[in-house]
Structures are given as structure tokens and as C-alpha cells.
Coordinates of C-alpha atoms in Angstrom, one line a residue:
Chain A
M1 CA -47.3 -15.4 -3.6
A2 CA -46.6 -12.9 -0.9
K3 CA -43.5 -14.9 0.0
F4 CA -42.3 -14.7 -3.6
F5 CA -43.0 -11.0 -3.7
K6 CA -41.0 -10.4 -0.5
R7 CA -38.0 -12.3 -1.8
Y8 CA -38.2 -10.4 -5.0
R9 CA -38.3 -7.1 -3.2
D10 CA -35.3 -8.1 -1.1
R11 CA -33.3 -8.6 -4.3
I12 CA -34.4 -5.3 -5.8
T13 CA -33.4 -3.5 -2.6
G14 CA -30.0 -5.3 -2.6
M15 CA -29.4 -4.2 -6.2
F16 CA -30.1 -0.6 -5.3
F17 CA -27.3 -0.7 -2.8
V18 CA -24.8 -2.6 -5.0
L19 CA -25.6 -1.1 -8.4
P20 CA -23.8 2.3 -8.1
A21 CA -20.5 0.7 -7.2
V22 CA -20.8 -2.0 -9.9
A23 CA -21.7 0.6 -12.5
Y24 CA -18.7 2.6 -11.4
M25 CA -16.4 -0.3 -11.7
L26 CA -17.8 -1.3 -15.1
V27 CA -17.1 2.2 -16.5
M28 CA -13.8 3.0 -14.8
M29 CA -12.3 -0.5 -14.7
V30 CA -13.8 -3.2 -16.8
Y31 CA -14.2 -1.0 -19.8
P32 CA -10.7 0.4 -19.7
L33 CA -9.4 -3.1 -19.1
L34 CA -11.1 -4.3 -22.3
Y35 CA -10.0 -1.2 -24.1
N36 CA -6.4 -1.9 -23.0
F37 CA -6.7 -5.4 -24.3
L38 CA -8.0 -4.3 -27.7
L39 CA -5.3 -1.6 -27.8
S40 CA -2.6 -4.2 -27.4
F41 CA -3.6 -5.6 -30.8
R42 CA -3.4 -2.3 -32.6
D43 CA -0.6 0.1 -33.4
L44 CA -1.7 3.2 -31.6
T45 CA 1.0 5.8 -31.0
V46 CA 1.0 9.5 -30.3
M47 CA 1.4 10.0 -34.1
N48 CA -1.9 8.3 -35.2
F49 CA -3.9 9.1 -32.1
K50 CA -5.5 12.4 -33.2
G51 CA -6.4 11.1 -36.7
N52 CA -7.8 7.9 -35.2
T53 CA -6.0 6.0 -38.0
S54 CA -4.5 3.1 -36.0
V55 CA -4.9 -0.3 -37.5
F56 CA -5.3 -3.9 -36.2
V57 CA -1.9 -5.6 -36.1
G58 CA -2.6 -8.9 -34.5
L59 CA 0.0 -10.2 -32.1
S60 CA 2.8 -8.2 -33.5
N61 CA 3.1 -6.0 -30.4
Y62 CA 3.5 -9.1 -28.3
S63 CA 6.1 -10.6 -30.5
T64 CA 8.1 -7.3 -30.6
I65 CA 8.0 -7.2 -26.8
L66 CA 8.9 -10.8 -26.3
Q67 CA 11.9 -10.3 -28.6
D68 CA 13.0 -7.1 -26.8
P69 CA 16.1 -7.8 -24.6
A70 CA 15.0 -4.9 -22.4
F71 CA 11.8 -6.6 -21.7
H72 CA 13.5 -9.9 -20.8
Q73 CA 15.8 -8.0 -18.5
A74 CA 12.8 -6.2 -16.9
F75 CA 11.0 -9.5 -16.5
W76 CA 13.8 -11.3 -14.7
Q77 CA 14.6 -8.3 -12.6
T78 CA 10.9 -8.1 -11.5
L79 CA 11.0 -11.8 -10.5
W80 CA 14.3 -11.3 -8.6
F81 CA 13.1 -8.2 -6.9
T82 CA 9.9 -9.9 -5.8
A83 CA 11.6 -13.1 -4.6
A84 CA 14.2 -11.2 -2.6
C85 CA 11.7 -8.9 -1.1
I86 CA 9.3 -11.7 -0.1
V87 CA 12.0 -13.8 1.5
V88 CA 13.3 -10.9 3.6
Q89 CA 10.0 -9.2 4.5
F90 CA 8.3 -12.4 5.3
S91 CA 11.0 -13.9 7.5
L92 CA 11.6 -10.7 9.4
G93 CA 7.9 -10.0 9.5
I94 CA 7.1 -13.4 11.1
I95 CA 9.9 -13.1 13.7
L96 CA 8.8 -9.6 14.7
A97 CA 5.1 -10.8 14.8
A98 CA 6.1 -13.7 17.1
F99 CA 8.2 -11.3 19.3
F100 CA 5.5 -8.7 19.6
N101 CA 2.9 -11.4 20.4
G102 CA 4.6 -11.7 23.8
K103 CA 3.2 -10.0 26.9
F104 CA 5.2 -6.9 27.7
A105 CA 4.4 -3.3 28.2
L106 CA 5.7 -1.9 25.0
A107 CA 4.5 -4.7 22.7
G108 CA 1.4 -2.9 21.3
S109 CA 2.7 0.6 21.0
V110 CA 6.1 -0.3 19.3
R111 CA 4.3 -2.7 16.9
G112 CA 1.9 0.1 16.0
L113 CA 4.7 2.6 15.5
L114 CA 6.5 0.4 13.0
L115 CA 3.4 0.6 10.8
V116 CA 4.1 4.2 10.0
A117 CA 6.8 2.9 7.6
W118 CA 4.1 1.1 5.6
M119 CA 1.6 4.0 5.6
M120 CA 3.9 6.8 4.5
P121 CA 3.6 7.9 0.9
V122 CA 5.9 5.6 -1.1
S123 CA 7.2 8.6 -3.1
V124 CA 8.5 10.2 0.1
T125 CA 10.0 6.9 1.2
G126 CA 11.8 6.6 -2.2
L127 CA 13.1 10.1 -1.9
L128 CA 14.3 9.6 1.7
F129 CA 16.2 6.4 0.9
K130 CA 17.6 8.0 -2.2
Y131 CA 19.1 10.6 0.1
M132 CA 20.3 8.0 2.6
F133 CA 21.9 5.8 -0.2
L134 CA 23.9 8.7 -1.7
T135 CA 27.5 7.8 -2.4
E136 CA 28.8 11.0 -0.9
G137 CA 26.9 12.5 2.0
G138 CA 24.6 9.4 2.3
V139 CA 24.1 8.2 5.9
I140 CA 24.1 4.5 4.9
N141 CA 27.7 4.7 3.6
D142 CA 28.6 6.7 6.7
L143 CA 27.2 4.1 9.1
L144 CA 28.8 1.3 7.2
K145 CA 32.2 3.0 7.5
M146 CA 31.6 3.7 11.2
V147 CA 31.0 0.0 12.0
G148 CA 33.9 -1.0 9.8
L149 CA 32.0 -2.8 7.1
M150 CA 33.1 -0.6 4.3
G151 CA 36.9 -0.2 4.0
G152 CA 37.7 1.4 0.7
A153 CA 35.8 3.7 -1.5
P154 CA 32.2 4.6 -0.7
L155 CA 29.6 2.4 -2.3
G156 CA 27.8 3.8 -5.3
W157 CA 24.4 2.4 -4.2
L158 CA 22.3 4.1 -6.8
I159 CA 24.9 4.7 -9.6
N160 CA 26.4 1.2 -9.6
P161 CA 24.2 -1.1 -11.7
S162 CA 25.1 -4.2 -9.6
L163 CA 24.1 -2.4 -6.4
A164 CA 21.1 -0.3 -7.4
M165 CA 18.6 -3.2 -7.3
W166 CA 19.8 -4.0 -3.7
A167 CA 19.1 -0.5 -2.7
V168 CA 15.5 -0.7 -4.0
I169 CA 15.0 -4.1 -2.4
I170 CA 16.2 -2.9 1.0
T171 CA 13.8 0.1 0.7
N172 CA 10.9 -2.0 -0.3
C173 CA 11.5 -4.4 2.6
W174 CA 11.4 -1.5 5.0
I175 CA 7.9 -0.8 3.8
G176 CA 6.9 -4.5 3.6
I177 CA 8.2 -5.8 6.9
P178 CA 5.6 -4.0 9.1
F179 CA 2.8 -5.0 6.7
N180 CA 3.7 -8.7 6.9
M181 CA 4.1 -8.4 10.7
L182 CA 0.7 -6.9 11.1
L183 CA -1.1 -9.5 9.1
L184 CA 0.8 -12.4 10.7
S185 CA 0.4 -11.1 14.2
T186 CA -3.4 -11.1 13.9
G187 CA -3.3 -14.8 13.0
M188 CA -0.9 -15.4 16.0
S189 CA -3.1 -13.7 18.5
N190 CA -5.9 -16.1 17.6
I191 CA -3.9 -19.1 18.7
S192 CA -5.0 -20.1 22.1
H193 CA -2.5 -19.7 24.9
D194 CA -3.5 -23.1 26.4
I195 CA -1.7 -24.8 23.5
Y196 CA 1.5 -22.9 24.3
E197 CA 1.1 -23.6 28.0
S198 CA 0.7 -27.3 27.6
A199 CA 3.6 -27.4 25.2
A200 CA 5.7 -25.6 27.9
I201 CA 4.7 -28.3 30.4
D202 CA 5.9 -30.9 27.9
G203 CA 9.3 -29.2 27.8
C204 CA 9.0 -27.5 24.4
T205 CA 11.8 -25.0 23.5
V206 CA 11.1 -21.6 21.9
L207 CA 12.2 -22.8 18.5
Q208 CA 10.1 -26.0 18.7
R209 CA 7.2 -24.0 19.8
F210 CA 7.6 -21.7 16.8
F211 CA 8.0 -24.4 14.2
R212 CA 5.8 -27.1 15.6
I213 CA 2.9 -25.0 16.8
T214 CA 2.8 -21.4 15.5
V215 CA 3.7 -22.2 11.9
P216 CA 1.4 -25.1 11.3
L217 CA -1.5 -23.3 12.9
L218 CA -0.9 -20.2 10.9
K219 CA -0.7 -22.1 7.6
T220 CA -3.6 -20.3 5.8
S221 CA -2.5 -17.0 7.1
I222 CA 1.0 -17.5 5.9
L223 CA -0.1 -18.6 2.5
S224 CA -2.3 -15.6 2.0
V225 CA 0.4 -13.2 3.2
L226 CA 2.9 -14.7 0.8
M227 CA 0.5 -14.5 -2.1
L228 CA -0.6 -10.9 -1.3
G229 CA 3.1 -10.1 -0.9
F230 CA 3.8 -11.5 -4.3
I231 CA 1.0 -9.5 -5.9
Y232 CA 1.9 -6.2 -4.2
T233 CA 5.6 -6.6 -4.8
F234 CA 5.4 -7.7 -8.4
K235 CA 3.6 -4.6 -9.5
V236 CA 6.0 -2.2 -7.8
F237 CA 6.1 1.2 -9.6
D238 CA 6.3 4.3 -7.4
L239 CA 9.3 3.2 -5.5
V240 CA 11.4 2.3 -8.5
F241 CA 10.3 5.4 -10.3
M242 CA 11.2 7.7 -7.4
M243 CA 14.6 6.1 -6.6
T244 CA 16.1 5.1 -9.9
K245 CA 13.6 5.5 -12.8
G246 CA 14.7 2.0 -13.8
G247 CA 18.3 3.0 -14.1
P248 CA 21.3 3.0 -14.0
L249 CA 21.6 1.2 -17.4
N250 CA 18.2 -0.4 -16.9
A251 CA 19.5 -2.2 -13.8
T252 CA 16.3 -1.6 -11.9
E253 CA 13.8 -1.7 -14.7
V254 CA 10.7 -3.7 -13.8
L255 CA 7.7 -4.6 -15.8
S256 CA 5.5 -1.7 -14.6
T257 CA 8.2 0.9 -15.3
Y258 CA 8.8 -0.8 -18.7
S259 CA 5.2 -0.5 -19.5
Y260 CA 5.1 3.1 -18.3
R261 CA 8.1 4.0 -20.4
Q262 CA 6.5 2.5 -23.5
S263 CA 3.3 4.5 -23.1
F264 CA 4.4 7.8 -21.6
T265 CA 8.1 8.3 -22.6
L266 CA 8.0 6.7 -26.1
F267 CA 4.2 7.4 -26.4
N268 CA 3.8 4.0 -28.0
F269 CA 0.4 3.3 -26.4
S270 CA -0.2 -0.1 -27.9
M271 CA 3.2 -1.4 -26.7
G272 CA 2.5 -0.1 -23.3
A273 CA -0.9 -1.8 -23.3
A274 CA 0.6 -5.1 -24.4
S275 CA 3.2 -5.1 -21.8
A276 CA 0.6 -4.2 -19.1
V277 CA -1.4 -7.2 -20.3
I278 CA 1.7 -9.4 -19.8
L279 CA 2.2 -8.0 -16.3
F280 CA -1.5 -8.7 -15.5
L281 CA -1.3 -12.3 -16.7
C282 CA 1.8 -12.9 -14.4
L283 CA -0.2 -11.4 -11.4
M284 CA -3.2 -13.5 -12.2
L285 CA -1.2 -16.7 -12.1
V286 CA -0.8 -16.2 -8.4
G287 CA -4.0 -14.3 -8.1
V288 CA -6.1 -17.3 -9.0
F289 CA -4.5 -19.3 -6.1
Y290 CA -5.1 -16.5 -3.7
L291 CA -8.8 -16.2 -4.8
R292 CA -9.2 -20.0 -4.3
L293 CA -7.7 -19.7 -0.8
I294 CA -10.0 -16.9 0.4
R295 CA -13.0 -18.0 -1.6
K296 CA -14.6 -19.8 1.3
D297 CA -14.7 -16.7 3.4
E298 CA -15.3 -13.9 0.9
V299 CA -17.7 -15.2 -1.6
M300 CA -20.3 -17.1 0.2
Chain B
M1 CA 6.0 -26.5 53.0
V2 CA 3.8 -23.5 52.2
K3 CA 6.7 -21.1 52.7
T4 CA 8.9 -22.8 50.1
Q5 CA 6.1 -22.7 47.6
V6 CA 5.7 -18.9 48.1
G7 CA 9.4 -18.5 47.8
K8 CA 9.3 -20.4 44.5
L9 CA 6.5 -18.3 43.2
R10 CA 8.5 -15.1 44.1
A11 CA 11.5 -16.4 42.3
V12 CA 9.5 -17.3 39.2
S13 CA 7.7 -13.9 39.1
G14 CA 11.1 -12.2 39.5
R15 CA 12.4 -14.1 36.5
V16 CA 9.3 -13.2 34.5
I17 CA 9.7 -9.5 35.4
A18 CA 13.3 -9.7 34.3
K19 CA 12.3 -11.3 31.1
R20 CA 9.7 -8.7 30.4
M21 CA 12.2 -5.9 31.1
L22 CA 14.5 -7.5 28.6
M23 CA 11.8 -7.8 26.0
N24 CA 10.9 -4.1 26.4
L25 CA 14.5 -3.3 25.9
I26 CA 14.7 -5.3 22.7
A27 CA 11.5 -3.8 21.5
L28 CA 13.0 -0.3 22.0
L29 CA 16.2 -1.3 20.1
I30 CA 14.1 -2.7 17.2
A31 CA 12.1 0.6 17.1
V32 CA 15.2 2.7 17.1
A33 CA 16.9 0.7 14.4
F34 CA 13.8 0.4 12.2
L35 CA 12.6 4.0 12.6
F36 CA 16.0 5.5 12.0
P37 CA 15.0 6.6 8.4
L38 CA 12.1 8.6 10.0
Y39 CA 14.5 10.2 12.4
W40 CA 16.8 11.0 9.5
I41 CA 14.1 12.8 7.4
L42 CA 13.1 14.8 10.5
I43 CA 16.5 16.1 11.5
S44 CA 17.7 16.6 7.9
S45 CA 14.8 18.9 7.4
F46 CA 16.1 21.1 10.2
K47 CA 19.7 21.3 9.0
T48 CA 21.3 24.4 7.6
D49 CA 22.7 24.5 4.1
V50 CA 26.2 24.5 5.5
E51 CA 25.5 21.3 7.5
I52 CA 23.9 19.6 4.5
F53 CA 26.9 20.1 2.3
N54 CA 29.4 19.3 5.1
K55 CA 31.3 16.1 4.3
N56 CA 31.2 15.0 8.0
I57 CA 27.6 13.9 8.5
A58 CA 26.0 15.3 11.7
Y59 CA 23.8 12.9 13.5
W60 CA 22.4 15.8 15.5
P61 CA 22.1 19.2 13.9
R62 CA 24.5 21.7 15.5
D63 CA 22.0 24.5 15.0
F64 CA 18.4 23.8 14.3
S65 CA 17.2 25.8 11.3
F66 CA 13.6 26.4 10.5
V67 CA 14.5 27.9 7.1
P68 CA 13.7 24.8 5.0
W69 CA 10.2 24.5 6.6
V70 CA 9.5 28.2 6.4
H71 CA 10.7 28.3 2.8
Q72 CA 8.3 25.5 1.8
L73 CA 5.3 26.8 3.7
T74 CA 5.7 30.3 2.2
D75 CA 6.2 29.1 -1.4
N76 CA 3.2 29.6 -3.6
D77 CA 3.9 26.6 -5.8
F78 CA 4.2 24.4 -2.7
L79 CA 1.0 25.7 -1.2
F80 CA -0.9 25.1 -4.4
S81 CA 0.3 21.5 -4.6
L82 CA -0.5 21.0 -0.9
R83 CA -4.0 22.2 -1.6
N84 CA -4.3 19.8 -4.6
S85 CA -3.1 16.9 -2.4
F86 CA -5.9 17.7 0.1
V87 CA -8.5 18.1 -2.6
I88 CA -7.7 14.9 -4.3
A89 CA -7.5 12.9 -1.0
L90 CA -10.8 14.3 0.2
L91 CA -12.6 13.8 -3.1
N92 CA -11.4 10.2 -3.2
M93 CA -12.5 9.7 0.4
T94 CA -16.0 11.0 -0.3
L95 CA -16.5 9.3 -3.6
S96 CA -15.2 5.9 -2.6
T97 CA -17.0 5.8 0.8
V98 CA -20.4 6.6 -0.7
F99 CA -20.0 3.9 -3.4
G100 CA -18.1 1.4 -1.3
C101 CA -20.2 1.4 1.9
T102 CA -23.5 1.0 0.1
A103 CA -22.1 -1.9 -2.0
A104 CA -20.5 -3.5 1.1
Y105 CA -23.9 -3.4 2.9
G106 CA -25.8 -4.6 -0.1
L107 CA -23.5 -7.5 -0.6
A108 CA -23.6 -8.5 3.1
R109 CA -27.4 -8.1 3.7
F110 CA -29.4 -8.9 0.6
R111 CA -29.8 -11.8 -1.8
T112 CA -28.3 -9.7 -4.6
P113 CA -28.3 -11.6 -7.9
G114 CA -24.8 -12.2 -9.2
K115 CA -23.2 -11.7 -5.8
K116 CA -20.4 -14.2 -6.4
I117 CA -19.3 -12.5 -9.7
I118 CA -19.5 -9.1 -8.1
M119 CA -17.4 -10.1 -5.2
L120 CA -14.9 -11.6 -7.6
L121 CA -14.8 -8.4 -9.6
F122 CA -13.8 -6.4 -6.4
L123 CA -11.3 -9.0 -5.3
V124 CA -9.6 -9.1 -8.7
T125 CA -9.5 -5.4 -8.9
Q126 CA -7.5 -5.2 -5.7
M127 CA -4.7 -7.2 -7.5
M128 CA -4.5 -5.1 -10.6
P129 CA -1.5 -3.0 -11.3
G130 CA -2.0 0.7 -11.8
S131 CA -0.2 0.5 -15.1
L132 CA -2.9 -1.7 -16.5
L133 CA -5.5 1.1 -16.3
L134 CA -3.0 3.9 -17.0
T135 CA -2.9 3.8 -20.8
P136 CA -6.6 3.3 -21.4
L137 CA -7.7 5.8 -18.8
Y138 CA -5.2 8.3 -20.2
L139 CA -6.7 7.9 -23.6
M140 CA -10.2 8.1 -22.3
F141 CA -9.5 11.2 -20.3
T142 CA -7.8 12.8 -23.2
G143 CA -10.8 12.1 -25.4
A144 CA -13.2 13.6 -22.8
G145 CA -11.0 16.7 -22.3
M146 CA -10.4 15.7 -18.6
L147 CA -6.7 15.9 -18.4
N148 CA -5.4 18.4 -15.8
S149 CA -8.4 18.2 -13.5
Y150 CA -9.1 16.9 -10.1
A151 CA -11.6 14.5 -11.5
A152 CA -9.1 12.5 -13.6
P153 CA -6.8 11.3 -10.8
T154 CA -9.7 11.0 -8.3
L155 CA -11.8 8.7 -10.6
A156 CA -8.8 6.5 -11.2
I157 CA -7.7 6.3 -7.5
A158 CA -11.3 5.3 -6.5
T159 CA -11.1 2.2 -8.7
G160 CA -8.7 0.9 -6.0
S161 CA -10.4 2.4 -3.0
I162 CA -13.9 1.2 -3.7
P163 CA -12.9 -2.5 -3.8
F164 CA -10.8 -2.0 -0.7
I165 CA -13.9 -0.7 1.2
V166 CA -16.1 -3.5 0.0
V167 CA -13.6 -6.2 1.0
T168 CA -12.9 -4.5 4.4
L169 CA -16.3 -3.4 5.4
R170 CA -18.5 -6.3 4.2
P171 CA -17.4 -8.6 7.1
F172 CA -18.4 -5.9 9.6
F173 CA -21.9 -5.8 8.1
L174 CA -22.0 -9.6 8.0
S175 CA -21.2 -9.8 11.7
L176 CA -24.1 -7.6 12.7
P177 CA -27.2 -9.6 13.8
K178 CA -29.9 -9.5 11.2
S179 CA -32.5 -8.8 13.9
L180 CA -31.2 -5.3 14.3
D181 CA -32.2 -4.6 10.7
E182 CA -35.6 -6.2 11.2
A183 CA -36.2 -4.3 14.4
A184 CA -35.5 -1.0 12.6
R185 CA -37.9 -2.0 9.8
I186 CA -40.7 -2.7 12.3
D187 CA -40.0 0.8 13.8
G188 CA -40.8 2.3 10.5
C189 CA -37.4 2.5 8.8
N190 CA -37.0 1.5 5.1
A191 CA -33.9 -0.3 3.9
F192 CA -32.2 3.0 3.2
T193 CA -33.0 4.8 6.5
S194 CA -32.1 1.7 8.4
F195 CA -28.7 1.6 6.6
I196 CA -28.0 5.3 7.4
R197 CA -29.4 5.5 11.0
I198 CA -28.7 2.0 12.3
M199 CA -26.0 0.2 10.3
I200 CA -23.6 3.0 9.6
P201 CA -23.3 4.1 13.3
I202 CA -22.8 0.6 14.4
A203 CA -20.1 -0.2 11.8
R204 CA -18.2 3.0 12.6
V205 CA -15.0 1.3 13.6
G206 CA -14.8 -0.2 10.1
L207 CA -16.0 3.0 8.6
V208 CA -13.3 5.1 10.2
T209 CA -10.7 2.6 8.9
C210 CA -12.1 3.0 5.4
L211 CA -12.2 6.8 5.6
V212 CA -8.6 6.8 6.7
F213 CA -7.3 4.5 4.0
C214 CA -9.2 6.2 1.2
F215 CA -7.8 9.5 2.3
L216 CA -4.3 8.0 2.3
H217 CA -4.9 6.3 -1.1
G218 CA -5.6 9.8 -2.5
W219 CA -2.9 11.5 -0.5
N220 CA -0.2 8.9 -1.4
D221 CA -1.1 8.6 -5.1
L222 CA 1.7 9.3 -7.5
V223 CA 1.2 7.6 -10.7
Y224 CA -2.3 8.7 -11.7
S225 CA -1.8 12.4 -10.8
M226 CA 1.6 12.4 -12.5
T227 CA 0.3 10.9 -15.7
F228 CA -3.1 12.7 -16.0
N229 CA -2.1 16.1 -14.7
I230 CA 0.8 17.5 -16.7
K231 CA 0.3 21.0 -15.5
A232 CA 2.3 21.5 -12.4
S233 CA -0.4 23.8 -11.0
M234 CA -2.9 20.9 -10.9
R235 CA -0.5 18.3 -9.5
P236 CA -0.5 17.2 -5.8
L237 CA 2.7 17.3 -3.8
T238 CA 3.7 13.7 -4.6
A239 CA 3.6 14.3 -8.4
N240 CA 5.5 17.6 -8.1
I241 CA 8.5 16.1 -6.3
Y242 CA 10.6 15.9 -9.5
K243 CA 9.9 19.4 -10.6
F244 CA 10.8 20.5 -7.2
M245 CA 14.1 18.5 -7.2
D246 CA 15.1 20.3 -10.4
K247 CA 14.6 23.5 -8.5
Y248 CA 16.6 22.7 -5.4
G249 CA 19.2 20.3 -6.8
T250 CA 21.1 18.8 -3.9
K251 CA 19.6 21.0 -1.1
W252 CA 18.5 17.9 0.7
N253 CA 17.3 19.8 3.7
Q254 CA 14.7 21.5 1.5
I255 CA 13.7 18.2 -0.1
M256 CA 13.4 16.5 3.3
A257 CA 11.2 19.4 4.6
Y258 CA 9.0 18.9 1.6
G259 CA 8.8 15.1 2.3
M260 CA 8.1 15.8 6.0
I261 CA 5.1 17.9 5.2
L262 CA 3.7 14.9 3.3
V263 CA 4.4 12.6 6.2
V264 CA 3.0 14.8 9.0
P265 CA -0.7 14.2 8.2
V266 CA 0.0 10.4 7.9
V267 CA 1.6 10.3 11.3
L268 CA -1.1 12.5 12.9
I269 CA -3.9 10.3 11.5
F270 CA -2.1 7.3 12.6
V271 CA -1.4 8.4 16.1
S272 CA -5.0 9.6 16.7
L273 CA -6.7 6.6 15.1
Q274 CA -4.3 3.7 15.7
K275 CA -6.9 1.4 17.2
Y276 CA -9.3 1.9 14.3
I277 CA -6.6 1.3 11.7
V278 CA -5.1 -1.8 13.2
G279 CA -8.5 -3.2 14.3
G280 CA -10.3 -2.5 11.1
L281 CA -7.5 -3.7 8.8
T282 CA -7.0 -7.0 10.5
S283 CA -10.7 -7.9 10.7
G284 CA -11.4 -7.4 7.1
A285 CA -8.2 -7.2 5.0
I286 CA -7.2 -10.7 5.6
K287 CA -9.2 -13.8 6.2
E288 CA -8.4 -17.0 7.9

């Protein structure tokens, strides 16, 4: 009986600690999420918001969006943006992580310094690269000309629809590389040096060491970095909004800017809600795998 | 025999030293190339108008001008936004830390019912895009008359910060021996005082990481402040950038000074707390 009581008390105490945060998340996140979901089946716009006269319209918002060419463009551009960013930031991130895993005086401090790129406000990063990518007076065109990579007219990075996405991708990689490096280098520092030493005795080359030892031993770490990378990149908003606002000619429109435009430029709240739901479903496709991967550690 | 071995060792260590020198050199080159944008924002903010509009780009300002910085720091609109940035960041830091730390401790220490689902809730939240909450929260805040306030962006930002704290800090509490808690109880602490007096001080490395990141979440926020606070006087620096760009057009030295002032606190925090940030992040943010 006393044992039962003690166990019961333990649970109650635990609930006291956990309850405030859970209540907060229920009110500020779960409820809005459900509200957003319901909203996506109605026709709420700025016109009928005050009178509260919106009606249930079923799936018609979804079918409108799925038939909208601008949505298709935004969807494929988001995928392309995500894929390009992940390939670049992961491969450079893992190379840098391996490099800074070496024993030399500047390893720690330089690796730390690179992280500032990731911690800066994204709005400032966007602004800064917007300035650097200017056609006239932008330092990137000037540097390209200096090293002889740009012969003719200066490149219109942010005004040419076929170049704008590249400018945003490059900027996003600048933010993402140090983050990938940080997460991967933690995994690497956990690999015992004995393994490398015995490999060195067996005559292993640097490349063999990387692909035969580092990569297989880092498998879980690599998988979770890739999935986290997908999740963070796929929902990009601030950077695109600051650099191009989705332009020129929708060339850099992604799902989150599309959803934002529906809700807060066109004030078509239900359409914004429906496109946000689609964005969320895409994220959860990968999110489920990520959750399964880390489940063992996080949720006991 | 012995002599030749010593000679060999010397040769090897000579090679190792040369290799380390080379690696230091490469590290420096990487830093210079990668951090060039930071150099660029810094020197651009000290350029004169003449130099900014000059077609030949100067990689080192001919004359340093403090005019853009002075101009920003004496502008009333700017100072108001700066204050708003600090208020929102500090509010988010306080709110999220109080809710997040207690939950992290509760989930690590007690047999809380529904633990699995609660952890799942926090993990899923970390993956959610801001745009998913934007429309419903906007409508809720409109209904509650909360637009153009500090509360609206803060409450929204904390939905990201609280899960971050729980996920980052819970492993810290898990790694502390349970006997610590029990000893505190025997000495007359209850669960709450033992949390405040024993657990929090011991978990301070993780706690500092959380404080820093919650401050930065608030400081760096753009989308919530921009959407919920339409009045420029209630917006933080990030959300007022566009209004500001209309005002200065292509005076990029002014714009870069504005950006620098947003970056300075981040760099200061980072330089002074680097070991906490890197240590705390890597122990909790990702699992192996």
C-alpha cells in the first residue's frame, strides 16, 4: 500500500513539472494546428472574417491549389532547392568535419568561428548576400571578373530567373555547411583513434580511411543529419523572403512563401491554411523516418 | 642501433610538425574564404557614400567613416526597433526557459503518464514550419486583440523554443545520478526545491546553451513579428528591415551598418560562451 502510494506520488510530482509546458503547447500549437486544419476546409478570406460567415467547402481549396500552376512550380522548386542544398552542405560539411577532426592548433577555434554563419539572423544573411549578389556593385560579380570566370556582361544573379535560385541556394549552403559540420564532427570525435591507428598500420590511405571507417561508423549520425537537413531546408522562408520574395517571375517561390502569399498578401486565409497543410504533410513524410531513427534514444 | 631509432623518431616528428603547420595554414585559408561575407558586411558598414556608389569596388575602405553607424544609433526609429528586439528576445528566453526546463526535468526524472506521447509532441513540433502556425495564430491573436504587442510574437516563438529546450536539456538531467536527488530529499528538500537548488546548478552547462538559443530564437525571428506586428513602432529590427530599405534605397553602407548591429550581439554571445554552445548543442541536439 505504501509502495503504491509512493509510486502514485512520483507520478503526480512528475505531472506538476511537465504539465505547464504541455498545456502551453496544447493551447499555442495543437489547437492552432487543428484550427488550421479546419480552416483549410472552409472559405475564410479577409472579406468574410469579421462577419464570421465563412462556410464549409470540403476539399475545394485543395483541388484549387493542386490545379494552380504556381503551386506546382513552387513545389518542384522547393524540392530542387532542398536537394541542391543538402548535396552541397552535406558533402562540404563532412569534408570540413573530417578535416577539423585532425589534431592541429587551430582546429577547434576555426571550426567554432565558422558557426557564426549559422547563428546569425537569417534576415541579415539574406540582406548581406543580396548586396553581394548585386549585378552592378556586387562583390561576387567583381570577384568572378577578377579571377577571369566572367568574361562578358555582369551576371544578374537576383534579376535573372534562371540564376536567382542559384543565388538563394548558395546563400543557404553558407548557413547550412557549418551546421552539418558541427553535427558530423561530434559523431567523428566519438570514433576511437585506435581504429585509425591500426588501419594506418595496415597501410590504409586517407580516402580508404574515410570511406571504409569514418562513413560506416557514422551511419546513424549521417542519416539523422540528412533528415534534419531535409526538414530545415524544405521549410525555408526567411531567406527567400529577404532575398527575392519568391521572384523574379516566381523563380524562387517555395511552398512556405506560396502559403504566406495566400494568407497575407491575398488574405485568402483558407488557401494559405490548405497549402500549409500540404507543406506539413511533405515534412512529415521524412519526419516519420527521423522519429523512428531517434526513437530509441529520445522516447524511452 | 639506438641512435638510428632516435634519428628516425626525429625525422617522423619533423614530418608531423610540417603536416600540422600545413593543416593550420589550410584551416586559415578556409576561414578566410568562408568568412569573407562577414568581412564584407563589416567593411561596407564603414564606407562613405562616395565609396559605396563608386563603380570600382574597394576591398579596403580608403577612408573609414563612422557616419552609417552613428546615423543608425542616433535614429529614433532604429532605437525603438532595437529595444523591441531585446524585449522580444528576453521575454522569449524567460518564458521558454521556465516552461522548458521544468518539463525537461519532469520527463527525465519521473514516471510521468503519457511520457512517450509528450516527447513525441515536442519532437514533432521541432519539425513544423512556421507557416503552419502563422495563419491560425494570426486569426487567434486578431480575435483576442493581441496584434501589435510583444506578447503575440513571443508566444509564437516560444512554441519553437520550448521543444528545443526539452529535447536539449532532458539528456542532461537523465545523465545525472538519481542518488543526487535522493540525497537532497533526505536533507529535507522537496521535489521542487531539489530541482531549483541541486539540479539546475548542476545542469548549468545545458542551461546556458538553452538560454543562449532561446535568446537567439527571439532575436533572429522575422516571420512572426513581421506578421503579427504591423505597426513599425512595435516591430523588432529584423521585421523593420524592409521599411528601412525603402528609406535608404541603395545606400548599402547604411543597410550594412543596420545589419551589423543585429550581428554584434550574436558574435559577442558566441565568443564569450562558445564552449557552452558547442558542448550543449552536440550533447542534446543530436543523438547517436
